[in-house]
Amino acid sequence: MNDNAPPTSVGSGSTGRIHPGTSCAARVVRVVAAVLCALGLSAVAVSPARADPTAGGDLQVAQTLGDRDLTFMLRRVTGLPGPLHVDVLTHRGTAAGTLRLGAVPTGVSADRAEGSSAGTTTSRASVRLGGTPGSYGAALDIDRAGPWELVVDDGSRTARIPFVVPGQATSPPELAVFGGFVTAGVLILVTLFVAVRVRRGAWVLLPAGGVVAALAVAVTAALLSASLPPPPQPGGQVDATNDNVTDPYAVVRPVTNDYSRPPVSLELGSYPAKAGERGTLRLSVTDGATGLPADDLVVHDGALMHLLVIGPTGELWHLHPIRTAPATYEVRLRLPAAGHYAVSAEFARLGGGVQQVRSATGLTVADGSAHNGSAHGGSSHNGSARGGSSHNGSARGGAPALPAELAPQGPGTRTIEGVPVRLSAPSPTAGEASTLTARIGDTPTLQPWLGMVGHMIVVGPLDKADATSPTRMGQAAQGAPVWAHAHSMGGDMSGHSAHDMRAAPAHDADAMGHGDAGGMEHGDADAMGHGDADAMEGGHETGKGDGHGAGTGSMSGLMPLNGDSPADETVAAYGPDASFVYTFSRPGYYRVWIQAERDSAVLTVPYLLRVSPAGGAR
């Protein structure tokens, strides 16, 4: 026997000799596997760009619907077709009743069949509001992505709230990443097949090279996706249509990234109602460049429009008109006193940023005391004036009998609707950032209103006589140089404060005149105009500290995390401090209103501050 003969396979006529091409193929396969692992790990470390920039949390929209002040929470649609859950949040004093809801697609499309149902109600539901504050819900069916309207009918008026249901589009970089890895996976199988079946190892290099090329495309797309600009956001930067919402990458992108639009003009309709009567104020929004209706307002700070009305007595209304038609809004009012009312609106235009537009005319309300004197008697709360209690009582000659809690005072402690409120505003100086901290109640039970723990409205500087007048404040606000709307720096859910008020400058309580809410005489113009106003010269807090802090708070409980929605009004876990940072541009007297929600009621606390000139001059 020849011991050097090569072995033979059992049952086969082939020899056991190893072909030299097989060793080469094995090496190629190992190299490809190593490259695949290395490039795969590098691609995993890179997060591809989000395909849908409009996807986000819930949409919160405040509406002053007749005599009701409501907040509509449109919960995110998680799948199509699927339900749109609508929660209606009511507040203290909201009347019971039924709202009829409807979902109406409004988007246009290049496909005629796709846009044929625009303007037609596709789903309906009803919400029964109870007499106690809370959340009342319903669900509507949504069957497509694109722009929609939520139609709300209370039986006498209809509000139309626009919203966008985002699509699930895949970006071109993501397609390249997925396609590259799928192609690489298929070519790896081809490479293994060739390595096993083909005797010449050189053939293995062809599919192996394809694997490397496919992986290179996938990894390059993943690396570059983070630096590629996203397409314009439908409904946020450009007008939403069915086409660009479904696939924003299919639409030709503008050369420039500037999506700004010109400012708009705010026009007030006639308001024939007299003092103490209910009336409807209609507003129209027109493009400042073309004069055409501007129906592209987007939800900003929880509302399509924030309407501020300041009356002759110094009362503030912070309302949210309903959209009744394209570029047309309306709100129901009962203005208690005759005189001039200054009007300002804040909103955000699609692609145009936030704008605060003051009406050039305002409103002048005729005396209606002869009509409402017997009908209303002393005072009645105006349910539509959510931003502050509105009282109808008028003295003879149209001079309002302003309740003490609505009279402006300097920093210190007072009581508003049974809630103790303490304001600390140490030495505000023109040109320097000032921190104003309001402690509202004694427990951390504030609720986010319009997405914020607190709001502050600032108007001034004003002449001292106008700032303290019970009859001329509306006219003075009409021509005031500064109207500002500031938000609280955050909400502290811990109930603890960062600073001790006792560290602030202390002053004698007599420097305030009386040092408490009783410092203003009820209905006495001289007491309100000159009594406590002279005591507010420094704008300081009274200094008899109660040991509570003026903390800046934490935003951790209010800001959304990982795509979640921010807390809404059902969460009563903030405060009790609401701190504001604001720089008064000029010295003088300022009227300030601080607003916060507690126990499902929005409290409005009016103040009068004197801002010292820069350098400490008096």
mmCIF file of C-alpha atoms in Angstrom, residues 51-54 80 107-108 144-148 163-170 232-236 238-251:
data_model
loop_
_atom_site.group_PDB
_atom_site.id
_atom_site.type_symbol
_atom_site.label_atom_id
_atom_site.label_comp_id
_atom_site.label_asym_id
_atom_site.label_seq_id
_atom_site.Cartn_x
_atom_site.Cartn_y
_atom_site.Cartn_z
ATOM 1 C CA ALA A 51 -38.397 61.717 9.179
ATOM 2 C CA ASP A 52 -41.274 63.651 10.646
ATOM 3 C CA PRO A 53 -40.368 66.963 12.278
ATOM 4 C CA THR A 54 -44.027 67.748 12.981
ATOM 5 C CA LEU A 80 -53.703 56.088 11.016
ATOM 6 C CA GLY A 107 -56.046 70.018 3.091
ATOM 7 C CA VAL A 108 -55.708 70.420 -0.639
ATOM 8 C CA ARG A 144 -55.509 60.443 7.007
ATOM 9 C CA ALA A 145 -52.567 62.706 7.554
ATOM 10 C CA GLY A 146 -52.814 66.379 6.675
ATOM 11 C CA PRO A 147 -54.413 69.614 7.897
ATOM 12 C CA TRP A 148 -57.695 69.380 9.801
ATOM 13 C CA PHE A 163 -54.438 71.349 13.587
ATOM 14 C CA VAL A 164 -52.176 69.063 11.581
ATOM 15 C CA VAL A 165 -52.031 65.283 11.764
ATOM 16 C CA PRO A 166 -48.438 64.367 10.810
ATOM 17 C CA GLY A 167 -47.602 61.616 8.382
ATOM 18 C CA GLN A 168 -44.967 58.913 8.718
ATOM 19 C CA ALA A 169 -42.542 59.906 5.985
ATOM 20 C CA THR A 170 -39.080 58.409 5.561
ATOM 21 C CA PRO A 232 -39.847 73.001 5.720
ATOM 22 C CA GLN A 233 -42.214 71.968 8.475
ATOM 23 C CA PRO A 234 -45.809 71.815 7.153
ATOM 24 C CA GLY A 235 -48.070 73.794 9.422
ATOM 25 C CA GLY A 236 -45.119 75.408 11.215
ATOM 26 C CA VAL A 238 -45.076 76.552 5.308
ATOM 27 C CA ASP A 239 -48.766 76.046 4.624
ATOM 28 C CA ALA A 240 -49.785 72.452 5.216
ATOM 29 C CA THR A 241 -51.265 70.404 2.394
ATOM 30 C CA ASN A 242 -52.089 66.728 2.123
ATOM 31 C CA ASP A 243 -49.071 66.257 -0.105
ATOM 32 C CA ASN A 244 -46.349 67.933 1.959
ATOM 33 C CA VAL A 245 -47.650 66.475 5.240
ATOM 34 C CA THR A 246 -47.705 62.951 3.844
ATOM 35 C CA ASP A 247 -44.235 63.302 2.327
ATOM 36 C CA PRO A 248 -42.469 66.620 3.025
ATOM 37 C CA TYR A 249 -39.363 65.366 1.193
ATOM 38 C CA ALA A 250 -41.221 64.983 -2.080
ATOM 39 C CA VAL A 251 -41.959 68.705 -2.264
#
